[in-house]
Amino acid sequence: MDKVSATVVLPERFQGARDDITGQVGIIWQQTKVPLIVPLLKVLMYLCLAMSLMLFIERVYMGIVIVLLKMFGRKPEKKYKWEPMKDDVELGNSVYPMVLVQIPMYNEKEVYQLSIGAACGLSWPSDRIIIQVLDDSTDPTIKDLVQLECQRWASKGINIKYEIRDNRNGYKAGALKEGMKHSYVKHCDYVAIFDADFQPEPDFLWRTIPFLAHNPEIALVQARWKFVNADECLMTRMQEMSLDYHFTVEQEVGSSTYAFFGFNGTAGVWRITALNEAGGWKDRTTVEDMDLAVRASLKGWKFVYVGDLKVKNELPSTFKAYRYQQHRWSCGPANLFKKMAVEIFRTKKVNLWKKLYVIYSFFFVRKIVAHIVTFVFYCIVMPATVLVPEVEVPKWGAVYIPSIITLLNAVGTPRSIHLLMFWILFENVMSLHRTKATFIGLLEAGRVNEWVVTEKLGDALKSKLGPKAHKKPRIRIGERLHLLELGVGAYLFFVGCYDLAFGKNHYFIFLFLQSIAFFIAGIGYVGTFVPNS
C-alpha cells in the first residue's frame, strides 16, 4: 500500500489553514526573536550568572570556615565559658535557674504524647522547671486528649500547665506570646521551646543552660535536629540532605563567626530578658522565630549553636505537607527581609561587618538569590537558549559552578552521596515553589501570611496501613494535580525534544530527566501516601 500523505488525510482547505498558521507563527517568532527575545534572554542570563557567582562565593566561603573549624577544633564549649551546673549545700536547688519549657501545638493527635512525655522526662530539679503546653487545637476530642495527658503527668508530680486561649490570633507566635503572660513565668530565667514532634534527650538542659548561666551576653542556645523518619521515603532523604547542610554548615558558620544565625523556632533555649528586650514574639511574618532572632541580634545579643546536641523530630513525609512548609519557609524570610533591611542597616549596636553579613549573606543570598537562581536559571533560561542559539551560556556557568555548589551542599550528608542526582532534580522542582513564595513575600501578595501547620504522622501511618496494607489508598486526582509543575515539565520536555532534533547544546538528557521530575511532582507522586481511612 502506498504511504498515505498528510494532504490525503486532511482536506485541502484544512491543510492550507494549517500551513498558514504555522507560517504566521514562524514569521512572528523571527520578527520578535532578534530585537526582543535575544536581548531579554541575554539580560536574564547575565543576571543569573551574577547570582550564581554570589551563591558560589558564599558556599566556598562557608566551606573554608567549616574546614578551619574542624582543623582547630573550635567547639562552642571552648569559645565560651562552660561549666556543668553544680549543687550548693547552702542554697540548695535555688542555685539552679528556673526554666520554662513551652510546647506549642495545634491538633497534634499523632505526636502530642511523644512531645509532652519527652519534655516531662527532662532531667532538672523538679521545683526549678515548669512545662507549659500551649494548646491551640480546634478539635474538641484532641483538646481533651492533650489535657488528660497533662493531668496524667501532673499526677506524677510534674509541674505542668495546660494553657488554652479563645482564638488563634498570631498562630504559633500568638500562642508563645500569650504563654509568656502568665504570672508564674515571671519567676523563670530561661525558656526552652519544642514543637509538638520534637523529643529532647533528658540531658538537654544540662548541656544548654550552662552557656546562658556563665555567659551573660548569650541570648540563645540552639541544638541540631535529628530526623527519626529520614529513611521513610525518597522525599525525606532529599529533605535530610538539604537540612543537614543547613545545620552542619550554615548554622555552624554563623555561630562561630558572627554569633548570629536564624533561630529554628524549636529545640532552643532563650534568655527571657533577651527575648523581652527584643520586643517579644511578633506575628507580622510566618517566620516569627527568625524575626525574633534578628531583633535580638540587633540589640547586641549573641547566639550559640551546639551541633553535637541533637533533638529528635519528624520530617514532613507527604508532599502536601512539605509544599506548605516550604511556602512558609520561603515566603516568610523574604517578607521579613523587606520589613527589616533598613532597620538592620541603621542599627548602631551592631558593627558594620555583622550588618553586612545579616543583610547580604543571611537574607539576600541564602533566602532570595538561592531560590530564584535555581529555578530561573536552570529551569527557564538555560533551556530557553536551546530555542535561541544566539544566546550561549558559558561552560563555567552551566557546568563548573553548579557542580561545585552541588558537591559542597552534599558534604552534610555523606551517606546519601549516591542520591545526588535525585536531590538535584528534586531541589529544582521545589525551587519553582520556593521562587513563587519568595516573590509573594517580597511583594506582600495573596498568601504572604498563610500559616498551615505541618502535618505530622508519628505512628499514624503504621496503624493505618496495619492489616490493610495491601489495599491502595483512594486518590483524589484534583488534590494531587499541580498545574505549575506540569506546565514547567511540558516546557522542559518540548525544549528537550527540540534540542535532540535540531539543537547543538546537548542539554536534552538533563531536560528530559528534569521534565520527568516535574511531571512526577505535578501528579503528586512524591512522598508517603496515607490512606483516607
Tab-separated table of C-alpha atoms in Angstrom, residues 129-512:
chain	number	residue	atom	x	y	z
A	129	ILE	CA	11.187	23.631	85.890
A	130	ILE	CA	7.693	24.327	84.519
A	131	ILE	CA	6.275	22.503	81.494
A	132	GLN	CA	3.810	24.677	79.618
A	133	VAL	CA	1.594	23.054	76.970
A	134	LEU	CA	0.104	25.751	74.727
A	135	ASP	CA	-2.811	24.011	73.033
A	136	ASP	CA	-4.447	25.846	70.130
A	137	SER	CA	-6.327	22.738	68.991
A	138	THR	CA	-9.721	23.302	67.402
A	139	ASP	CA	-10.753	19.646	67.608
A	140	PRO	CA	-12.506	19.140	70.998
A	141	THR	CA	-11.538	15.456	71.089
A	142	ILE	CA	-7.843	16.229	70.650
A	143	LYS	CA	-8.025	19.020	73.242
A	144	ASP	CA	-9.457	16.556	75.750
A	145	LEU	CA	-6.717	14.027	74.969
A	146	VAL	CA	-3.958	16.625	75.435
A	147	GLN	CA	-5.492	17.860	78.683
A	148	LEU	CA	-5.779	14.304	80.017
A	149	GLU	CA	-2.123	13.682	79.137
A	150	CYS	CA	-1.122	16.802	81.072
A	151	GLN	CA	-3.199	15.701	84.049
A	152	ARG	CA	-1.568	12.279	83.923
A	153	TRP	CA	1.905	13.802	84.195
A	154	ALA	CA	0.751	16.254	86.872
A	155	SER	CA	-0.413	13.301	88.971
A	156	LYS	CA	3.200	12.054	88.854
A	157	GLY	CA	4.438	15.258	90.450
A	158	ILE	CA	5.467	17.094	87.268
A	159	ASN	CA	4.861	20.854	87.333
A	160	ILE	CA	2.925	21.016	84.059
A	161	LYS	CA	0.497	23.716	82.932
A	162	TYR	CA	-2.175	23.195	80.280
A	163	GLU	CA	-2.951	26.561	78.641
A	164	ILE	CA	-5.536	27.399	76.002
A	165	ARG	CA	-6.847	30.654	74.535
A	166	ASP	CA	-10.058	31.844	72.921
A	167	ASN	CA	-8.612	32.349	69.440
A	168	ARG	CA	-5.636	31.504	67.227
A	169	ASN	CA	-4.539	35.073	66.539
A	170	GLY	CA	-0.903	35.118	65.503
A	171	TYR	CA	-0.822	31.310	65.265
A	172	LYS	CA	2.350	29.936	66.915
A	173	ALA	CA	3.761	33.399	67.690
A	174	GLY	CA	0.472	34.369	69.303
A	175	ALA	CA	0.432	31.215	71.428
A	176	LEU	CA	4.023	31.709	72.605
A	177	LYS	CA	3.382	35.386	73.352
A	178	GLU	CA	0.254	34.558	75.357
A	179	GLY	CA	2.153	31.848	77.213
A	180	MET	CA	4.725	34.377	78.425
A	181	LYS	CA	1.995	36.492	80.081
A	182	HIS	CA	1.167	34.026	82.870
A	183	SER	CA	2.224	35.097	86.356
A	184	TYR	CA	4.405	32.042	87.050
A	185	VAL	CA	6.617	32.911	84.028
A	186	LYS	CA	7.921	35.986	85.910
A	187	HIS	CA	9.956	33.664	88.119
A	188	CYS	CA	11.656	31.958	85.154
A	189	ASP	CA	15.106	32.832	83.809
A	190	TYR	CA	15.110	30.828	80.596
A	191	VAL	CA	12.568	29.338	78.198
A	192	ALA	CA	13.129	26.191	76.144
A	193	ILE	CA	10.861	25.719	73.126
A	194	PHE	CA	9.964	22.435	71.441
A	195	ASP	CA	7.497	21.899	68.615
A	196	ALA	CA	4.991	19.100	69.041
A	197	ASP	CA	7.055	16.485	67.182
A	198	PHE	CA	10.348	17.205	68.987
A	199	GLN	CA	11.729	14.821	71.587
A	200	PRO	CA	14.709	16.199	73.554
A	201	GLU	CA	17.005	13.837	75.419
A	202	PRO	CA	16.862	14.008	79.255
A	203	ASP	CA	20.222	15.851	79.466
A	204	PHE	CA	19.190	18.654	77.080
A	205	LEU	CA	19.015	21.367	79.768
A	206	TRP	CA	22.236	20.240	81.463
A	207	ARG	CA	24.075	20.783	78.144
A	208	THR	CA	22.489	24.108	77.157
A	209	ILE	CA	21.790	26.091	80.341
A	210	PRO	CA	25.482	26.434	81.349
A	211	PHE	CA	26.132	28.554	78.224
A	212	LEU	CA	23.454	31.003	79.348
A	213	ALA	CA	24.289	30.857	83.052
A	214	HIS	CA	28.026	31.566	82.618
A	215	ASN	CA	27.889	33.974	79.630
A	216	PRO	CA	25.566	36.939	80.216
A	217	GLU	CA	25.954	38.155	76.620
A	218	ILE	CA	24.368	34.989	75.166
A	219	ALA	CA	20.637	35.108	74.403
A	220	LEU	CA	20.047	31.808	72.601
A	221	VAL	CA	21.437	28.276	72.560
A	222	GLN	CA	20.279	26.265	69.554
A	223	ALA	CA	20.546	22.477	69.168
A	224	ARG	CA	20.654	20.471	65.952
A	225	TRP	CA	17.728	18.475	64.561
A	226	LYS	CA	17.886	14.691	64.203
A	227	PHE	CA	15.316	13.146	61.859
A	228	VAL	CA	13.630	9.968	63.048
A	229	ASN	CA	11.918	9.274	59.702
A	230	ALA	CA	14.678	10.214	57.241
A	231	ASP	CA	14.566	6.720	55.709
A	232	GLU	CA	10.792	6.662	55.298
A	233	CYS	CA	10.821	7.560	51.597
A	234	LEU	CA	12.989	9.198	48.944
A	235	MET	CA	11.472	12.630	49.645
A	236	THR	CA	12.526	12.522	53.302
A	237	ARG	CA	16.050	11.524	52.244
A	238	MET	CA	16.168	14.599	49.988
A	239	GLN	CA	14.997	16.816	52.855
A	240	GLU	CA	17.644	15.346	55.125
A	241	MET	CA	20.352	16.316	52.619
A	242	SER	CA	19.156	19.936	52.447
A	243	LEU	CA	18.651	20.363	56.189
A	244	ASP	CA	21.901	18.648	57.139
A	245	TYR	CA	23.774	21.261	55.101
A	246	HIS	CA	21.840	23.982	56.905
A	247	PHE	CA	22.787	22.597	60.311
A	248	THR	CA	26.322	21.365	59.682
A	249	VAL	CA	27.443	24.380	57.658
A	250	GLU	CA	25.180	27.459	57.693
A	251	GLN	CA	24.319	27.385	61.402
A	252	GLU	CA	27.848	26.442	62.407
A	253	VAL	CA	29.434	29.237	60.351
A	254	GLY	CA	27.001	31.872	61.616
A	255	SER	CA	27.540	30.858	65.226
A	256	SER	CA	31.331	30.702	65.074
A	257	THR	CA	31.976	33.868	63.033
A	258	TYR	CA	29.254	36.379	63.915
A	259	ALA	CA	27.471	34.719	66.877
A	260	PHE	CA	24.308	35.011	64.760
A	261	PHE	CA	22.026	32.592	62.914
A	262	GLY	CA	18.313	32.220	62.410
A	263	PHE	CA	16.531	30.614	65.342
A	264	ASN	CA	14.852	27.439	64.089
A	265	GLY	CA	11.734	28.001	66.195
A	266	THR	CA	12.304	24.873	68.257
A	267	ALA	CA	14.998	22.861	70.082
A	268	GLY	CA	16.473	26.059	71.515
A	269	VAL	CA	16.711	27.868	74.861
A	270	TRP	CA	16.217	31.639	75.176
A	271	ARG	CA	17.238	34.011	77.934
A	272	ILE	CA	13.888	35.578	78.828
A	273	THR	CA	15.363	39.033	79.440
A	274	ALA	CA	16.835	38.997	75.922
A	275	LEU	CA	13.548	37.816	74.446
A	276	ASN	CA	11.691	40.647	76.170
A	277	GLU	CA	14.315	43.262	75.283
A	278	ALA	CA	13.975	42.302	71.616
A	279	GLY	CA	10.242	43.020	71.776
A	280	GLY	CA	8.932	39.507	72.366
A	281	TRP	CA	7.042	37.401	69.858
A	282	LYS	CA	5.517	39.152	66.833
A	283	ASP	CA	3.206	37.704	64.218
A	284	ARG	CA	3.978	40.100	61.354
A	285	THR	CA	5.502	37.296	59.247
A	286	THR	CA	5.223	33.499	59.096
A	287	VAL	CA	8.796	33.151	60.428
A	288	GLU	CA	8.298	34.565	63.909
A	289	ASP	CA	11.383	32.660	65.108
A	290	MET	CA	13.692	34.326	62.568
A	291	ASP	CA	12.063	37.688	63.272
A	292	LEU	CA	12.836	37.373	66.993
A	293	ALA	CA	16.411	36.249	66.300
A	294	VAL	CA	17.162	39.219	64.048
A	295	ARG	CA	15.654	41.707	66.517
A	296	ALA	CA	17.620	40.208	69.416
A	297	SER	CA	20.817	40.296	67.384
A	298	LEU	CA	20.286	43.980	66.605
A	299	LYS	CA	20.226	44.588	70.365
A	300	GLY	CA	23.734	43.171	70.597
A	301	TRP	CA	22.894	39.686	71.912
A	302	LYS	CA	24.924	36.642	70.845
A	303	PHE	CA	23.747	33.175	69.802
A	304	VAL	CA	25.416	29.787	70.228
A	305	TYR	CA	24.824	26.741	68.068
A	306	VAL	CA	25.663	23.353	69.629
A	307	GLY	CA	25.965	20.941	66.710
A	308	ASP	CA	26.786	17.952	68.931
A	309	LEU	CA	23.447	18.228	70.717
A	310	LYS	CA	20.715	16.596	68.623
A	311	VAL	CA	16.961	16.619	69.200
A	312	LYS	CA	14.803	14.005	67.504
A	313	ASN	CA	11.965	15.208	65.302
A	314	GLU	CA	9.927	14.280	62.256
A	315	LEU	CA	10.253	15.423	58.651
A	316	PRO	CA	7.067	16.061	56.644
A	317	SER	CA	6.615	12.876	54.646
A	318	THR	CA	3.625	13.827	52.493
A	319	PHE	CA	4.141	16.106	49.507
A	320	LYS	CA	1.234	18.328	50.505
A	321	ALA	CA	2.701	18.956	53.969
A	322	TYR	CA	6.152	19.599	52.519
A	323	ARG	CA	4.832	22.135	49.976
A	324	TYR	CA	3.045	24.086	52.710
A	325	GLN	CA	6.154	24.049	54.890
A	326	GLN	CA	8.411	25.242	52.061
A	327	HIS	CA	5.983	28.023	51.160
A	328	ARG	CA	6.162	29.312	54.739
A	329	TRP	CA	9.944	28.904	54.967
A	330	SER	CA	10.500	30.776	51.667
A	331	CYS	CA	7.796	33.436	51.843
A	332	GLY	CA	8.437	34.417	55.480
A	333	PRO	CA	12.173	35.250	55.211
A	334	ALA	CA	11.627	37.283	52.019
A	335	ASN	CA	8.848	39.243	53.696
A	336	LEU	CA	10.941	39.756	56.850
A	337	PHE	CA	13.873	40.969	54.728
A	338	LYS	CA	11.623	43.568	53.133
A	339	LYS	CA	10.399	44.720	56.542
A	340	MET	CA	13.770	44.804	58.327
A	341	ALA	CA	16.518	45.611	55.784
A	342	VAL	CA	16.510	49.351	56.519
A	343	GLU	CA	16.279	48.775	60.291
A	344	ILE	CA	19.240	46.383	60.184
A	345	PHE	CA	21.317	48.883	58.218
A	346	ARG	CA	20.521	51.776	60.580
A	347	THR	CA	21.114	49.989	63.877
A	348	LYS	CA	24.071	51.277	65.898
A	349	LYS	CA	24.515	48.396	68.371
A	350	VAL	CA	25.941	46.048	65.712
A	351	ASN	CA	29.183	46.543	63.784
A	352	LEU	CA	29.234	47.061	60.027
A	353	TRP	CA	30.501	43.563	59.177
A	354	LYS	CA	27.731	41.864	61.103
A	355	LYS	CA	25.118	44.092	59.462
A	356	LEU	CA	26.512	43.219	56.024
A	357	TYR	CA	26.521	39.528	56.954
A	358	VAL	CA	22.862	39.604	58.012
A	359	ILE	CA	21.644	41.696	55.055
A	360	TYR	CA	23.737	40.216	52.255
A	361	SER	CA	24.734	36.697	53.254
A	362	PHE	CA	21.960	35.555	55.596
A	363	PHE	CA	18.999	37.168	53.830
A	364	PHE	CA	19.823	38.201	50.268
A	365	VAL	CA	21.992	35.308	49.075
A	366	ARG	CA	20.537	32.394	51.077
A	367	LYS	CA	16.873	33.385	51.317
A	368	ILE	CA	16.315	35.115	47.971
A	369	VAL	CA	19.082	34.565	45.413
A	370	ALA	CA	19.438	30.818	46.123
A	371	HIS	CA	15.747	30.166	45.365
A	372	ILE	CA	15.422	32.431	42.341
A	373	VAL	CA	18.618	31.433	40.520
A	374	THR	CA	17.916	27.711	40.951
A	375	PHE	CA	14.580	27.941	39.171
A	376	VAL	CA	15.025	30.831	36.735
A	377	PHE	CA	18.493	29.837	35.528
A	378	TYR	CA	18.325	26.041	35.402
A	379	CYS	CA	14.644	25.582	34.547
A	380	ILE	CA	13.871	28.640	32.387
A	381	VAL	CA	16.899	30.493	30.971
A	382	MET	CA	19.269	27.613	30.168
A	383	PRO	CA	16.532	25.561	28.439
A	384	ALA	CA	15.456	28.680	26.511
A	385	THR	CA	18.922	29.001	24.990
A	386	VAL	CA	18.164	25.802	23.073
A	387	LEU	CA	15.417	27.675	21.202
A	388	VAL	CA	17.551	30.821	20.915
A	389	PRO	CA	21.056	29.635	19.928
A	390	GLU	CA	22.193	33.259	19.600
A	391	VAL	CA	22.465	33.239	23.415
A	392	GLU	CA	25.129	30.892	24.723
A	393	VAL	CA	25.695	30.139	28.408
A	394	PRO	CA	29.428	29.895	29.219
A	395	LYS	CA	30.569	26.461	30.331
A	396	TRP	CA	31.742	27.743	33.728
A	397	GLY	CA	28.218	28.976	34.449
A	398	ALA	CA	26.416	25.967	33.014
A	399	VAL	CA	28.626	23.179	34.373
A	400	TYR	CA	31.518	24.067	36.681
A	401	ILE	CA	29.884	26.417	39.201
A	402	PRO	CA	26.675	24.331	39.590
A	403	SER	CA	28.769	21.177	40.067
A	404	ILE	CA	30.925	22.715	42.805
A	405	ILE	CA	27.870	24.201	44.592
A	406	THR	CA	26.145	20.810	44.458
A	407	LEU	CA	29.156	18.951	45.856
A	408	LEU	CA	29.547	21.496	48.660
A	409	ASN	CA	25.877	21.037	49.536
A	410	ALA	CA	26.308	17.272	49.673
A	411	VAL	CA	29.030	17.269	52.345
A	412	GLY	CA	26.464	17.481	55.124
A	413	THR	CA	25.030	14.038	54.357
A	414	PRO	CA	27.793	11.725	53.069
A	415	ARG	CA	25.561	8.651	53.429
A	416	SER	CA	23.308	9.986	50.669
A	417	ILE	CA	26.001	10.958	48.156
A	418	HIS	CA	24.702	8.280	45.749
A	419	LEU	CA	21.346	10.088	45.681
A	420	LEU	CA	22.896	13.342	44.485
A	421	MET	CA	21.218	13.276	41.044
A	422	PHE	CA	17.785	12.720	42.600
A	423	TRP	CA	18.471	15.554	45.042
A	424	ILE	CA	19.382	17.961	42.215
A	425	LEU	CA	16.208	17.155	40.275
A	426	PHE	CA	14.020	17.373	43.390
A	427	GLU	CA	15.546	20.673	44.533
A	428	ASN	CA	14.999	22.160	41.070
A	429	VAL	CA	11.347	21.138	41.235
A	430	MET	CA	10.916	22.647	44.689
A	431	SER	CA	12.716	25.811	43.546
A	432	LEU	CA	9.597	26.637	41.493
A	433	HIS	CA	7.511	26.630	44.645
A	434	ARG	CA	10.148	28.498	46.665
A	435	THR	CA	10.644	31.162	43.989
A	436	LYS	CA	6.924	31.771	43.816
A	437	ALA	CA	6.755	32.039	47.622
A	438	THR	CA	9.774	34.383	47.666
A	439	PHE	CA	8.089	36.824	45.289
A	440	ILE	CA	4.861	36.600	47.300
A	441	GLY	CA	6.870	37.577	50.389
A	442	LEU	CA	8.706	40.432	48.670
A	443	LEU	CA	5.534	41.817	47.090
A	444	GLU	CA	3.329	41.005	50.121
A	445	ALA	CA	0.853	39.329	47.784
A	446	GLY	CA	-2.035	36.921	48.427
A	447	ARG	CA	-0.653	34.070	50.569
A	448	VAL	CA	2.010	36.123	52.356
A	449	ASN	CA	0.572	35.437	55.826
A	450	GLU	CA	-0.720	31.935	55.152
A	451	TRP	CA	0.075	29.600	58.031
A	452	VAL	CA	-0.629	25.895	57.668
A	453	VAL	CA	0.684	23.675	60.467
A	454	THR	CA	2.976	20.994	59.036
A	455	GLU	CA	1.207	17.651	59.283
A	456	LYS	CA	2.978	15.056	61.418
A	457	LEU	CA	2.246	11.352	61.078
A	458	GLY	CA	4.024	9.861	64.100
A	459	ASP	CA	2.959	6.218	64.172
A	460	ALA	CA	-0.272	7.009	62.336
A	461	LEU	CA	0.915	5.576	59.032
A	462	LYS	CA	1.795	2.217	60.558
A	463	SER	CA	-1.526	1.965	62.353
A	464	LYS	CA	-3.489	2.994	59.273
A	465	LEU	CA	-1.739	0.538	56.986
A	466	GLY	CA	-1.777	-2.322	59.502
A	467	PRO	CA	-3.507	-5.441	58.128
A	468	LYS	CA	-4.934	-3.472	55.186
A	469	ALA	CA	-1.540	-2.638	53.743
A	470	HIS	CA	-2.384	-4.467	50.511
A	471	LYS	CA	-5.187	-2.029	49.699
A	472	LYS	CA	-4.224	1.054	47.760
A	473	PRO	CA	-5.387	4.341	49.254
A	474	ARG	CA	-8.083	6.200	47.387
A	475	ILE	CA	-6.640	9.082	45.430
A	476	ARG	CA	-8.470	12.269	44.561
A	477	ILE	CA	-6.889	13.426	41.331
A	478	GLY	CA	-7.923	17.061	41.840
A	479	GLU	CA	-5.972	17.236	45.100
A	480	ARG	CA	-2.917	15.612	43.553
A	481	LEU	CA	-2.511	17.671	40.368
A	482	HIS	CA	-0.179	20.691	40.447
A	483	LEU	CA	-0.589	22.645	37.224
A	484	LEU	CA	2.510	24.821	37.587
A	485	GLU	CA	4.782	21.784	37.865
A	486	LEU	CA	3.026	20.116	34.932
A	487	GLY	CA	3.392	23.289	32.855
A	488	VAL	CA	7.118	23.610	33.531
A	489	GLY	CA	7.541	19.881	32.871
A	490	ALA	CA	5.829	20.271	29.476
A	491	TYR	CA	8.073	23.237	28.626
A	492	LEU	CA	11.246	21.306	29.516
A	493	PHE	CA	10.087	18.226	27.600
A	494	PHE	CA	9.350	20.288	24.478
A	495	VAL	CA	12.736	22.009	24.664
A	496	GLY	CA	14.423	18.647	25.201
A	497	CYS	CA	12.760	17.242	22.076
A	498	TYR	CA	13.782	20.335	20.097
A	499	ASP	CA	17.380	20.059	21.327
A	500	LEU	CA	17.507	16.367	20.400
A	501	ALA	CA	16.176	17.064	16.898
A	502	PHE	CA	17.693	20.431	15.955
A	503	GLY	CA	19.804	21.775	18.805
A	504	LYS	CA	23.528	21.867	19.382
A	505	ASN	CA	23.642	22.365	23.165
A	506	HIS	CA	23.193	18.688	24.088
A	507	TYR	CA	21.112	19.630	27.121
A	508	PHE	CA	18.426	17.105	26.218
A	509	ILE	CA	19.470	14.414	28.730
A	510	PHE	CA	19.185	16.884	31.623
A	511	LEU	CA	15.999	18.385	30.158
A	512	PHE	CA	14.269	15.023	29.845
